[in-house]
Tab-separated table of C-alpha atoms and ligand atoms in Angstrom:
chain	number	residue	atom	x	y	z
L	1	UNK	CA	-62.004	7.070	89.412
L	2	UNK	CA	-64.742	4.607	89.420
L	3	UNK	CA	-65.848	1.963	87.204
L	4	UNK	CA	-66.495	3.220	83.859
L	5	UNK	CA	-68.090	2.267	80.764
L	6	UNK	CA	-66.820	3.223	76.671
L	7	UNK	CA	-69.719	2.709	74.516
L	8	UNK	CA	-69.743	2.714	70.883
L	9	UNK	CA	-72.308	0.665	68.035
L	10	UNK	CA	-68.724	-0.253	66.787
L	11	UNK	CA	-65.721	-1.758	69.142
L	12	UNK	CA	-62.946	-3.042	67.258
L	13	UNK	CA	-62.585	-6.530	69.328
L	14	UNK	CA	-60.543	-9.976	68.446
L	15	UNK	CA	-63.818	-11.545	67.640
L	16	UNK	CA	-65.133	-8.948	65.164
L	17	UNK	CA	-66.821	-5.789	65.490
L	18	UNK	CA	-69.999	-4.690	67.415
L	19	UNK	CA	-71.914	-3.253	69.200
L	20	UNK	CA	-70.642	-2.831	72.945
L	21	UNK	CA	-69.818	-1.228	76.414
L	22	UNK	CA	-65.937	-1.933	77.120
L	23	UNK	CA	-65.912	-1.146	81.284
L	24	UNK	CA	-63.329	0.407	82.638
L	25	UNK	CA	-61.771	-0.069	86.373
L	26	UNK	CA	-58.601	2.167	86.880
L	27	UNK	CA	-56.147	1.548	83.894
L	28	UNK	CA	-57.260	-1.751	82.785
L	29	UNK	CA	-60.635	-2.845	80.774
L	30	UNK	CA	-62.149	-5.239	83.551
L	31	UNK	CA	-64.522	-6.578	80.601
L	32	UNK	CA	-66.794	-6.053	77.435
L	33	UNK	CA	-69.962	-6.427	77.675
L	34	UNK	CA	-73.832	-5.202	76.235
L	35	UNK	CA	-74.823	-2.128	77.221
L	36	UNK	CA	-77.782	-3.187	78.853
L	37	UNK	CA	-75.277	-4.933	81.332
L	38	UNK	CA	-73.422	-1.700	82.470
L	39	UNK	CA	-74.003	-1.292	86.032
L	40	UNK	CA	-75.617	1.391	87.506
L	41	UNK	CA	-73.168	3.365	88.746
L	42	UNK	CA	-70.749	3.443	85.840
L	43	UNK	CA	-69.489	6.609	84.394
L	44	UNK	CA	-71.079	6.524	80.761
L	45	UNK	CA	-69.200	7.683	77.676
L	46	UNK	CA	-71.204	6.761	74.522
L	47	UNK	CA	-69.101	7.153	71.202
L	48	UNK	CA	-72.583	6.392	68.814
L	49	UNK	CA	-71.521	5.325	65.352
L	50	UNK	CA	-67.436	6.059	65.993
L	51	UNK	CA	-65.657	3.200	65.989
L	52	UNK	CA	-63.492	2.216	69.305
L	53	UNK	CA	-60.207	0.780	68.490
L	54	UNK	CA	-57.772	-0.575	70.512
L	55	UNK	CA	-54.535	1.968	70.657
L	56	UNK	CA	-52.215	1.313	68.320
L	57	UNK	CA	-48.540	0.144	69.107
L	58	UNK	CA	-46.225	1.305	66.721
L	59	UNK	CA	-42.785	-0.811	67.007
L	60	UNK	CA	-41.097	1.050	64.153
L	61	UNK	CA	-40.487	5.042	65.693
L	62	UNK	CA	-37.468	7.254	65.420
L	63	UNK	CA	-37.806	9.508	68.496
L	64	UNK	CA	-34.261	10.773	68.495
L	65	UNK	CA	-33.564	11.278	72.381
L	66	UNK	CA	-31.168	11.768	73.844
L	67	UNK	CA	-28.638	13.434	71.803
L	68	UNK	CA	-30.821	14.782	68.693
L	69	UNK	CA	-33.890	16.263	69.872
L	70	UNK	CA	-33.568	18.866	67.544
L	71	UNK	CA	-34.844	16.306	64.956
L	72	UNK	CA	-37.786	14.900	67.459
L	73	UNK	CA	-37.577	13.711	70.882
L	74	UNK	CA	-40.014	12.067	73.251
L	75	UNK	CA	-42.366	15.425	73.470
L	76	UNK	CA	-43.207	16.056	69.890
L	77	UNK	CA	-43.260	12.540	68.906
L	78	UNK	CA	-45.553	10.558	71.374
L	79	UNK	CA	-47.877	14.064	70.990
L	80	UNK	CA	-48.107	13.081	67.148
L	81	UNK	CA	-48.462	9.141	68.371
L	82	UNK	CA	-51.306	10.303	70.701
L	83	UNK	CA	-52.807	12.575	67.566
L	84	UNK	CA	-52.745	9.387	65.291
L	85	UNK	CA	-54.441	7.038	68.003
L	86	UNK	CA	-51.258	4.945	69.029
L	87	UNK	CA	-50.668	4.378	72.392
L	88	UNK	CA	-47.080	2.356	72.416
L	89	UNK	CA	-44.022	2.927	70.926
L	90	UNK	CA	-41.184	1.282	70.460
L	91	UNK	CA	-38.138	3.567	70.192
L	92	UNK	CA	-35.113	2.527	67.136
L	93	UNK	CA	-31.538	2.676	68.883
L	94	UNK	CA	-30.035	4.758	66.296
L	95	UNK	CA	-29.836	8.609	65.602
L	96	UNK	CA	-29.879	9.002	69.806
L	97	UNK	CA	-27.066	10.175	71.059
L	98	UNK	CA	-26.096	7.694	72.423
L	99	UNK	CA	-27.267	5.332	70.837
L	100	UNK	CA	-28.760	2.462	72.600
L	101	UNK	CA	-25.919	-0.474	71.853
L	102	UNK	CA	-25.035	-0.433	75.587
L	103	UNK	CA	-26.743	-0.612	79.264
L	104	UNK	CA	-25.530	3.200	80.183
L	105	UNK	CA	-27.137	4.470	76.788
L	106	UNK	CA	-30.893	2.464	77.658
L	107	UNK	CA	-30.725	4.468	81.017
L	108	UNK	CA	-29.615	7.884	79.350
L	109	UNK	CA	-32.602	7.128	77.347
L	110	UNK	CA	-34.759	6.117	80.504
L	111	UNK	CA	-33.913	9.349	81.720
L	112	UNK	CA	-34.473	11.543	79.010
L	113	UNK	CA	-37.513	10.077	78.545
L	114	UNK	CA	-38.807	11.187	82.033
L	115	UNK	CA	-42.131	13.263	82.376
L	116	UNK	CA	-42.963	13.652	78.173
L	117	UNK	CA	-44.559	10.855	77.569
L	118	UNK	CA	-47.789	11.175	76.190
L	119	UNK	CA	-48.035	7.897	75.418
L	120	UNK	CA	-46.096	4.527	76.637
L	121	UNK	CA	-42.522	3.415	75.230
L	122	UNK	CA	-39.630	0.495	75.022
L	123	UNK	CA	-36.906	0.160	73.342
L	124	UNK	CA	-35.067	-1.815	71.108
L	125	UNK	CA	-31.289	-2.414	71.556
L	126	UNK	CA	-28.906	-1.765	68.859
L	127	UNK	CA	-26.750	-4.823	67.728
L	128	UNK	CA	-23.362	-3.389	65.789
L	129	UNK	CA	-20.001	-4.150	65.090
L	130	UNK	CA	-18.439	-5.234	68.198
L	131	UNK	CA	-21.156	-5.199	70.951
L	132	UNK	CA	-22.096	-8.819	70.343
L	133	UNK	CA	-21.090	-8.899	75.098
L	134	UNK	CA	-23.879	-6.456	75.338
L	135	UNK	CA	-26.817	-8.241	74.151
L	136	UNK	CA	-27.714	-10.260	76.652
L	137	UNK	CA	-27.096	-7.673	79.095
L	138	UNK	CA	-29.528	-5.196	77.218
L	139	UNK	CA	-31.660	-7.960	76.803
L	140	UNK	CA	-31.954	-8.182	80.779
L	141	UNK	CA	-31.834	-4.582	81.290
L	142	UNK	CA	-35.621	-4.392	79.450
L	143	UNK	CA	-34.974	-3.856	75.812
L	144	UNK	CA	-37.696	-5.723	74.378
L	145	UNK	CA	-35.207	-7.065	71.558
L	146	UNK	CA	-32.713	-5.342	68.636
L	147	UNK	CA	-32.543	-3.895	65.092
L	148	UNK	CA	-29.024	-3.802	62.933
L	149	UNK	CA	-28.472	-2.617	59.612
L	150	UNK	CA	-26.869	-4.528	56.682
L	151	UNK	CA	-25.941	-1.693	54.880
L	152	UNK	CA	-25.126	1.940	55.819
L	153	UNK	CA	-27.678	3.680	58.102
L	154	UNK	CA	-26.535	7.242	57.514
L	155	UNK	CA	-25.971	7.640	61.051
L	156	UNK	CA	-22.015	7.588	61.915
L	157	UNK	CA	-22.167	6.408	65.208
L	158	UNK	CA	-24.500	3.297	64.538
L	159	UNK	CA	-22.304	0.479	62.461
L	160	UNK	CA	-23.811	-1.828	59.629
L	161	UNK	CA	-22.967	-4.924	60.572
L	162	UNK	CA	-21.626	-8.043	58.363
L	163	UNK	CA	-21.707	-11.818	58.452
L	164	UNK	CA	-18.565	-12.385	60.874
L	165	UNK	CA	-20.413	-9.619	63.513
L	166	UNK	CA	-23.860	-11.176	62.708
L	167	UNK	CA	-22.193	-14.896	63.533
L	168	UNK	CA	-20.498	-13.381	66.639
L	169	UNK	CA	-23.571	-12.013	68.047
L	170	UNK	CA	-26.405	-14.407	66.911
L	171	UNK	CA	-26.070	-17.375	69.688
L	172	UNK	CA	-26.571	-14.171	72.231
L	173	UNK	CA	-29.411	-12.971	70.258
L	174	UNK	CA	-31.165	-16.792	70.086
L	175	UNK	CA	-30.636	-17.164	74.128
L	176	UNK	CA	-32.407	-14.353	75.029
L	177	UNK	CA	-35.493	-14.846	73.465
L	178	UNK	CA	-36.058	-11.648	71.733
L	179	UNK	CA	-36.700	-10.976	67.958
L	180	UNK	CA	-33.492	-9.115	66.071
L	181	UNK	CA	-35.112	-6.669	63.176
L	182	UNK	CA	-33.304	-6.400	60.650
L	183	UNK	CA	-32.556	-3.365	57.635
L	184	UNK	CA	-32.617	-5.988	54.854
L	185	UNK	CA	-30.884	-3.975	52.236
L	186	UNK	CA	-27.095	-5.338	50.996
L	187	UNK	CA	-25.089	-2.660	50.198
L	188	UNK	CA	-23.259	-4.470	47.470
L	189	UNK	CA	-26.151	-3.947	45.166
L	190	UNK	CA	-26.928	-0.570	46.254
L	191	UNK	CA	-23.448	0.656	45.350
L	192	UNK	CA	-23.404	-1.699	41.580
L	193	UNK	CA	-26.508	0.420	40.910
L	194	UNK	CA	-25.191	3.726	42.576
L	195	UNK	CA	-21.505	3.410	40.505
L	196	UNK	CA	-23.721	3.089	37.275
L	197	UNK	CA	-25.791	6.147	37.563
L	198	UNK	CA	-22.685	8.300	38.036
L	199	UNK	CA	-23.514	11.256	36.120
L	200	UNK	CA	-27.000	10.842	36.509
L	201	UNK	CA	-29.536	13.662	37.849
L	202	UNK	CA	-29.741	12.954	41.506
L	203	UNK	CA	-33.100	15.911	41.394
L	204	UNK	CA	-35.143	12.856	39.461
L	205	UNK	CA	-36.833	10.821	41.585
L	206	UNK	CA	-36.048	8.011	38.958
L	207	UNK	CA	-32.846	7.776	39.922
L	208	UNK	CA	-33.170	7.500	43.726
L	209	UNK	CA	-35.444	4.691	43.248
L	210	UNK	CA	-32.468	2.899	40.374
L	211	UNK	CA	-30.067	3.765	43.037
L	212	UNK	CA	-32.009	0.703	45.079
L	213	UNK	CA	-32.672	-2.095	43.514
L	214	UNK	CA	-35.544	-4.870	44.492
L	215	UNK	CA	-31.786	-7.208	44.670
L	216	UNK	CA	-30.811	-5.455	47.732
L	217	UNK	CA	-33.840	-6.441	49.761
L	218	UNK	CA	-34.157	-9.880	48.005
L	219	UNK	CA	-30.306	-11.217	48.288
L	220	UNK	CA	-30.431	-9.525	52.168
L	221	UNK	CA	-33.496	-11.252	53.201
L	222	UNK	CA	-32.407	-14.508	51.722
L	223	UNK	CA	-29.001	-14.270	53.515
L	224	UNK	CA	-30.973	-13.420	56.912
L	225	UNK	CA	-33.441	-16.177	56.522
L	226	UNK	CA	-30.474	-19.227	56.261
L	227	UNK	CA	-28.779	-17.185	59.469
L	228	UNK	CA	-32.418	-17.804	60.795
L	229	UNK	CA	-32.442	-21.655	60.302
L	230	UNK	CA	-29.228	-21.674	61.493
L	231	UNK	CA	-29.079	-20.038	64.539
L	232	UNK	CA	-32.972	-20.055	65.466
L	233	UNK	CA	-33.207	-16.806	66.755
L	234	UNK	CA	-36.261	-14.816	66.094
L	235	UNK	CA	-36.158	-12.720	62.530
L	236	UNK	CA	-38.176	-9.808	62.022
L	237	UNK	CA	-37.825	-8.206	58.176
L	238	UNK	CA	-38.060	-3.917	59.032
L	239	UNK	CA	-40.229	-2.071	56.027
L	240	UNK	CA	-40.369	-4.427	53.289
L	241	UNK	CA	-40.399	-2.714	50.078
L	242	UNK	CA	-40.327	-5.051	47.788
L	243	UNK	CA	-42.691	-7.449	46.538
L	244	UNK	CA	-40.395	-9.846	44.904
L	245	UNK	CA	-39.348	-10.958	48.280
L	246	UNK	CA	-43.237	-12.362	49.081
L	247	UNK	CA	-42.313	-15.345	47.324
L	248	UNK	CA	-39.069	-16.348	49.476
L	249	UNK	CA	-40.913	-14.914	52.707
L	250	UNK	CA	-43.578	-17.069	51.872
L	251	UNK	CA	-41.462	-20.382	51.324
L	252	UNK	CA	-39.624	-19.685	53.882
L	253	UNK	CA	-42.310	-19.662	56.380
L	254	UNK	CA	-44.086	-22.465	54.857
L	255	UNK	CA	-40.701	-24.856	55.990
L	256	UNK	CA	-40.882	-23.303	59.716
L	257	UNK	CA	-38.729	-20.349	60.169
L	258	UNK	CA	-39.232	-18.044	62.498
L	259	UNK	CA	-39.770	-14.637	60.051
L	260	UNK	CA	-42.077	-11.716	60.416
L	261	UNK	CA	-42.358	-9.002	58.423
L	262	UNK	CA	-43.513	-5.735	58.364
L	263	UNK	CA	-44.340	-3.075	56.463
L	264	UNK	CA	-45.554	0.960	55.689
L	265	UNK	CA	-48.370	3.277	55.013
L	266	UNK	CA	-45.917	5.162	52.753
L	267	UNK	CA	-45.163	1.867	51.074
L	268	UNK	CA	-48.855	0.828	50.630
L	269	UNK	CA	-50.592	4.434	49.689
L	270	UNK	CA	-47.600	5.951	47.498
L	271	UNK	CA	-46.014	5.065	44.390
L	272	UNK	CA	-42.783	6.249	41.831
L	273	UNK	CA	-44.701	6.929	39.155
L	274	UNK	CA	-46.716	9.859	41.070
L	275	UNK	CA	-43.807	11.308	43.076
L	276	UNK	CA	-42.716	15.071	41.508
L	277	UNK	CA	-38.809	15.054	40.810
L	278	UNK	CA	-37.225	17.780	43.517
L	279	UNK	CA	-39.537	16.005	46.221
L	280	UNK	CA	-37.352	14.833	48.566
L	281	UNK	CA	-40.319	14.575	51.171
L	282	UNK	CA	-40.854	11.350	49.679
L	283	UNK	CA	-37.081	10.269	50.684
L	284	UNK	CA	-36.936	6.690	52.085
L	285	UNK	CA	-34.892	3.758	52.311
L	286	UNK	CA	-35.905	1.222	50.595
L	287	UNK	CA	-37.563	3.787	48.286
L	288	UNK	CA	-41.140	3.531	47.452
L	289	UNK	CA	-41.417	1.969	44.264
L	290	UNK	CA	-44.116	1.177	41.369
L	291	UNK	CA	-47.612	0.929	41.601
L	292	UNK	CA	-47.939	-2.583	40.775
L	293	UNK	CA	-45.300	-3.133	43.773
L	294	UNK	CA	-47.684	-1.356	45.888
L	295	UNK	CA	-50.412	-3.711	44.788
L	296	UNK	CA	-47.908	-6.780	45.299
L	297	UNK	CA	-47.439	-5.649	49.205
L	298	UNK	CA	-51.272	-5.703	49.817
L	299	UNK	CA	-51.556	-9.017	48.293
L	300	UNK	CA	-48.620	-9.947	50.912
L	301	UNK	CA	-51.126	-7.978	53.167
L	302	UNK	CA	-54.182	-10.255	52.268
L	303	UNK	CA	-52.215	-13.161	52.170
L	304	UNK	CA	-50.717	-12.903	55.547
L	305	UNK	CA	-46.744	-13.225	54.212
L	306	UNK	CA	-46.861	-9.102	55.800
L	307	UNK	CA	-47.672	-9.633	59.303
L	308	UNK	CA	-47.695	-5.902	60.307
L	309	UNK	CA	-48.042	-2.304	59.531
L	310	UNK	CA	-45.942	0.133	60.715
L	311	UNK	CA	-45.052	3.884	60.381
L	312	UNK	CA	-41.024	4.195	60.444
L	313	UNK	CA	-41.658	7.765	61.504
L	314	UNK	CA	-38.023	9.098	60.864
L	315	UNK	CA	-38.120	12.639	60.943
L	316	UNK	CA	-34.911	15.156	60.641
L	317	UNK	CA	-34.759	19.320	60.511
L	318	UNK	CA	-36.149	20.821	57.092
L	319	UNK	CA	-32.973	22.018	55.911
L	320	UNK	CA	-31.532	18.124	56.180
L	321	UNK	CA	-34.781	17.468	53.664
L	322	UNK	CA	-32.693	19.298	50.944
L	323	UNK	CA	-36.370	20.830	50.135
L	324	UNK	CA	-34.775	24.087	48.420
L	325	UNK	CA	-32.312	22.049	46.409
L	326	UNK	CA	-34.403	18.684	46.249
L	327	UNK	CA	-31.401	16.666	45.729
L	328	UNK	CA	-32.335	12.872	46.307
L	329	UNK	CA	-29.066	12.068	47.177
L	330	UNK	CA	-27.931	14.324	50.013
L	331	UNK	CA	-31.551	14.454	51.612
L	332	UNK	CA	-31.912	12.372	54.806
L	333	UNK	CA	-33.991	8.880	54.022
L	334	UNK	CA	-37.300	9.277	56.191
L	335	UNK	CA	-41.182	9.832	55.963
L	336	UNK	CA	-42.834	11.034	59.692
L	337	UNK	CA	-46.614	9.579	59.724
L	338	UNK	CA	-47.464	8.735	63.429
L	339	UNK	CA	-50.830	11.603	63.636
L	340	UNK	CA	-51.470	10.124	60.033
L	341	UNK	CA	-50.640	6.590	59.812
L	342	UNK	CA	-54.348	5.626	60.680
L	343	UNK	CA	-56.297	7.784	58.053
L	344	UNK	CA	-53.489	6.698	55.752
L	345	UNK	CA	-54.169	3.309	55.910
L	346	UNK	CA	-57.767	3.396	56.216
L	347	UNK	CA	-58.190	5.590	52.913
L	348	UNK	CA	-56.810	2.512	51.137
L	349	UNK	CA	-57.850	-0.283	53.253
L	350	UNK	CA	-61.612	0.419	53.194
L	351	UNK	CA	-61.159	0.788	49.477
L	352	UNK	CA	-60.294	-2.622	49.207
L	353	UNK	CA	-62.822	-4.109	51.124
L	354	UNK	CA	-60.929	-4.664	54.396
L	355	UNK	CA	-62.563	-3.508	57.705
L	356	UNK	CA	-61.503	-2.315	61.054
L	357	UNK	CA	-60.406	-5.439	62.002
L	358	UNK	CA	-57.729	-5.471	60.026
L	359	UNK	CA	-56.557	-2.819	60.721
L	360	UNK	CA	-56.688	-3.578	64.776
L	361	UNK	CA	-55.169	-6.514	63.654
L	362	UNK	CA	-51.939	-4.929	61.679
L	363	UNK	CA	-51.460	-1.752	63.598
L	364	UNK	CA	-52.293	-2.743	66.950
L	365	UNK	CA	-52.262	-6.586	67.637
L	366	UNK	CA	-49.346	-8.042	65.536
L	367	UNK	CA	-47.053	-5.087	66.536
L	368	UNK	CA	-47.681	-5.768	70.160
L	369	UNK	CA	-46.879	-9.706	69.456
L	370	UNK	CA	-43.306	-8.529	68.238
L	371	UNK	CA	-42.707	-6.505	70.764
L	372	UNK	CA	-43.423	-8.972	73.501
L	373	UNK	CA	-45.956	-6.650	75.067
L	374	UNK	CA	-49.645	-8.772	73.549
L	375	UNK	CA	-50.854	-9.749	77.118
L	376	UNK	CA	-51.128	-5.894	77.798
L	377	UNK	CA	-51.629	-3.527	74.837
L	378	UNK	CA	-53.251	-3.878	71.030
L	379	UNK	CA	-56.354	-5.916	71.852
L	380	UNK	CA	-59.591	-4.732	73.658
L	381	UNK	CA	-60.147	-7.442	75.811
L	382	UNK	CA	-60.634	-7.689	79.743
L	383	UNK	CA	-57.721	-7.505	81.834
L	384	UNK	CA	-55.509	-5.127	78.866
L	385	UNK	CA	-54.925	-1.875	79.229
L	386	UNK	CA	-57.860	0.513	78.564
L	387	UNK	CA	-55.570	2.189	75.616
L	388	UNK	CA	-58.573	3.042	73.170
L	389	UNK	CA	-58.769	5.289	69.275
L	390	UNK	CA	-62.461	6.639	68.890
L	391	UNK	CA	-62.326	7.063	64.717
L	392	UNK	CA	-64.347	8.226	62.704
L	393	UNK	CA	-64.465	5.975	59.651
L	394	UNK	CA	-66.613	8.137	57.473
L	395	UNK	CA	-65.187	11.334	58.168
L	396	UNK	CA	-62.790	13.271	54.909
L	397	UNK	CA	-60.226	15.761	55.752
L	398	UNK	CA	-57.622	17.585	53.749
L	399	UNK	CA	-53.838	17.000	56.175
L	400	UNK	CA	-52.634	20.716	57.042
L	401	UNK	CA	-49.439	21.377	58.758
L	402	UNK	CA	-51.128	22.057	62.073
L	403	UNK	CA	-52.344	18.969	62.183
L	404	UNK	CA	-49.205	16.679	62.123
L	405	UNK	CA	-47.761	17.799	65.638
L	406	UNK	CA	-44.378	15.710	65.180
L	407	UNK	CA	-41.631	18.477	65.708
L	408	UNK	CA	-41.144	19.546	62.239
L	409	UNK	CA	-44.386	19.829	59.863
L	410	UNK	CA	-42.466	18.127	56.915
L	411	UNK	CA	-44.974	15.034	55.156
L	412	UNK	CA	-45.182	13.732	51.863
L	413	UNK	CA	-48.920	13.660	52.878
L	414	UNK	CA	-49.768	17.344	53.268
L	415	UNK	CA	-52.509	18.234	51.336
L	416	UNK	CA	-53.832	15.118	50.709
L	417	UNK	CA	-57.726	14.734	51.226
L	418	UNK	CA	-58.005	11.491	54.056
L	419	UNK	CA	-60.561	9.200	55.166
L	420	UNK	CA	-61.156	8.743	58.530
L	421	UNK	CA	-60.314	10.708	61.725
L	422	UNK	CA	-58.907	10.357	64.934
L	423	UNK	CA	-61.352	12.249	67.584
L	424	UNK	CA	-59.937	10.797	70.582
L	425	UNK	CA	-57.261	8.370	72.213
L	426	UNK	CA	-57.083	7.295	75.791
L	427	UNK	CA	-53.866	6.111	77.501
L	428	UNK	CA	-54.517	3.647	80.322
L	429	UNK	CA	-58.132	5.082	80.890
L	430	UNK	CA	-56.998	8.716	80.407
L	431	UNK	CA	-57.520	10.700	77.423
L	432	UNK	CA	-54.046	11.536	75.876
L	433	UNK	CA	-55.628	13.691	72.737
L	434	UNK	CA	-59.425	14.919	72.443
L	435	UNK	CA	-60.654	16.860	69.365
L	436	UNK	CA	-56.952	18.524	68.390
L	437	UNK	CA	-55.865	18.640	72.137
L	438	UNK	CA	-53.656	17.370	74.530
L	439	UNK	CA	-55.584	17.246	78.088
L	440	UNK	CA	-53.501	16.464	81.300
L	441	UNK	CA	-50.016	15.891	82.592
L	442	UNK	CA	-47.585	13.241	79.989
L	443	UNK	CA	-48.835	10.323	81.537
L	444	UNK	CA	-46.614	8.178	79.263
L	445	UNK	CA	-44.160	5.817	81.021
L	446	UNK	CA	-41.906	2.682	80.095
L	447	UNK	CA	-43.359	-0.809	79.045
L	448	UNK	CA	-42.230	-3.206	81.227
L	449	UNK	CA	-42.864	-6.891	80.709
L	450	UNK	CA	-43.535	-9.055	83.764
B	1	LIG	ZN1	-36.477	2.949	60.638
């Protein structure tokens, strides 16, 4: 392929959005320029009023593979990444089989991995009880750095992990560089609020969201933030849920310490007080709560404390969804969005006056900076990756099943009328999804820094 050239009245760049030509040599963007300065002999590709963003990295994805494919796997899931306009991912170590606490489960991974990609992947290591000897070895292996879970992840195999393992495994953490993301629930309040429902009707939404208390996020994000100081490893708070905790975040990084935090469309564009009883689609953990919350988190948005957006895309089999029964307790915790994620955000982003940028900004740029992969993906720049979203900001759509290509077509979304649309995303200069379809061979392969 020669040198080609992206046009659009509209590219989503670091310094603002414009009118452009972004050219293209081979997989990398050799530079942006005006269009009156594409040479002669460059391809042309002119996108007109759709916007060109840069692809979006999603460092928060349950892909499930090895071991439970069943519930995703690398096929179904990057084709709903590609779909949504993301171009990264960054796998979670649990609910693989194995899951990825060791060396010999990141290469079981590696090779299950092989030849679906539709899009590009890492992965994050899994720190739990007792594997404290294999984080620097993971770290060196090309995990780009690891996630535990203060309270129970509903997973067997993957351990919650207390102070005394958090203690024996945080000087290996700090060495290597590498942020550690954490679940910030505690489970003490989580079972104080659980032990007084007993009795209560677990088909009520209501009593999910009781079951979780605001306290569990607050007390476990204070108690990571003074292992933070202490240890000075990098701390990265998974889907906040909670606005109460904006204040402490906010202190917190005021004195210094190293904290980002991130969190969800679902959190952002859903609330309690609209979600049906029986609707276990709307599972999560930490639930989504009230509407003012939701307002809270864009304030933490606006206001910076909420570095990042990112999807959490958890999916599991129907019949694990408890849909029949909707029984809030039994029904596994987790809301799919990757083909969605975008329109999601946008419907409620443009409504509140932010643009594009933004969006680049908390979906692309800032997930790319935790993952340790920003001199290569989320920006449109020269010498990055020529991973590019042409969207349609103006365009309204109702979701339909056919439309969220994750493995199972189970979304709290469905049926929900969307702004904005996702006509095409190119991988490394190659379209990956165009108009509903998947052209070419899975070009997707492994992020590795260098
Ligand atoms: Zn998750």
């Amino acid at each position: 392929m020669g040198l080609r050239a992206f046009l659009s009245r509209r590219v989503v760049t670091p310094q603002g959005i414009r009118l452009g030509a972004v050219l293209v040599d081979g997989e990398r963007i050799q530079a942006l320029v005006a269009p009156s300065e594409v040479p002669a002999d460059a391809a042309r590709e002119d996108f007109g009023d759709a916007a060109l963003l840069p692809g979006l990295v999603d460092s928060h994805v349950h892909i499930n593979e090895p071991g439970r494919a069943e519930w995703e796997g690398f096929n179904t899931a990057t084709r709903a990444a590609a779909a949504g306009g993301y171009t990264m991912l960054v796998d979670m170590p649990l609910n693989c089989v194995p899951a990825t606490t060791n060396v010999t489960a990141l290469e079981a991974k590696r090779r299950a991995a092989q030849g679906l990609c539709r899009v590009d992947w890492a992965a994050w290591g899994g720190l739990v009880q007792g594997n404290h000897d294999e984080i620097e070895s993971l770290a060196n292996a090309g995990v780009l750095g690891f996630k535990c879970f203060l309270v129970h992840p509903g997973i067997e195999e993957f351990t919650m992990v207390g102070e005394s393992d958090l203690r024996a495994a945080l000087t290996h953490v700090a060495r290597t560089g590498l942020p550690l993301l954490v679940h910030a629930e505690l489970p003490g309040p989580v079972d104080a609020a659980t032990e007084r429902l007993r009795g209560a009707d677990w088909t009520r939404y209501a009593t999910y969201l009781q079951s979780r208390p605001d306290e569990a996020e607050v007390a476990a994000i204070r108690f990571m933030l003074s292992l933070c100081s202490e240890y000075g490893f990098r701390l990265h708070i998974v889907h906040l849920a909670t606005g109460t905790a904006l204040d402490t975040l906010r202190a917190a990084r005021a004195e210094g310490v190293a904290v980002t935090v991130e969190t969800c469309p679902h959190y952002l564009h859903l609330d309690a007080e609209t979600i049906p009883d029986e609707a276990t689609q709307f599972k999560c953990a930490p639930p989504i709560r009230g509407r003012a919350n939701c307002e809270q988190l864009w304030q933490g948005l606006k206001g910076g404390v909420i570095d990042l957006v990112v999807t959490d895309h958890s999916p599991c089999p129907p019949v694990m969804k408890r849909l029949g029964e909707g029984d809030f307790r039994s029904a596994w915790g987790g809301i799919a969005s990757l083909s969605v994620a975008l329109p999601v955000m946008w419907t409620e982003a443009q409504k509140r006056g932010f643009s594009l940028a933004e969006i680049a900004c908390w979906m692309a740029e800032r997930p790319a900076q935790l993952a340790g992969c920003e001199g290569r993906k989320g920006r449109i720049a020269a010498g990055y990756d020529a991973d590019f979203v042409v969207f349609d900001p103006e365009a309204e759509f109702t979701l339909m099943p056919d439309e969220l290509h994750q493995r199972h077509a189970v979304s709290p979304y469905l049926g929900e009328k969307l702004r904005g649309r996702v006509k095409r995303t190119y991988l490394r200069g190659r379209a990956v999804f165009c108009e509903g379809e998947f052209p070419g061979d899975a070009i997707g392969r492994e992020f590795v820094s260098n």
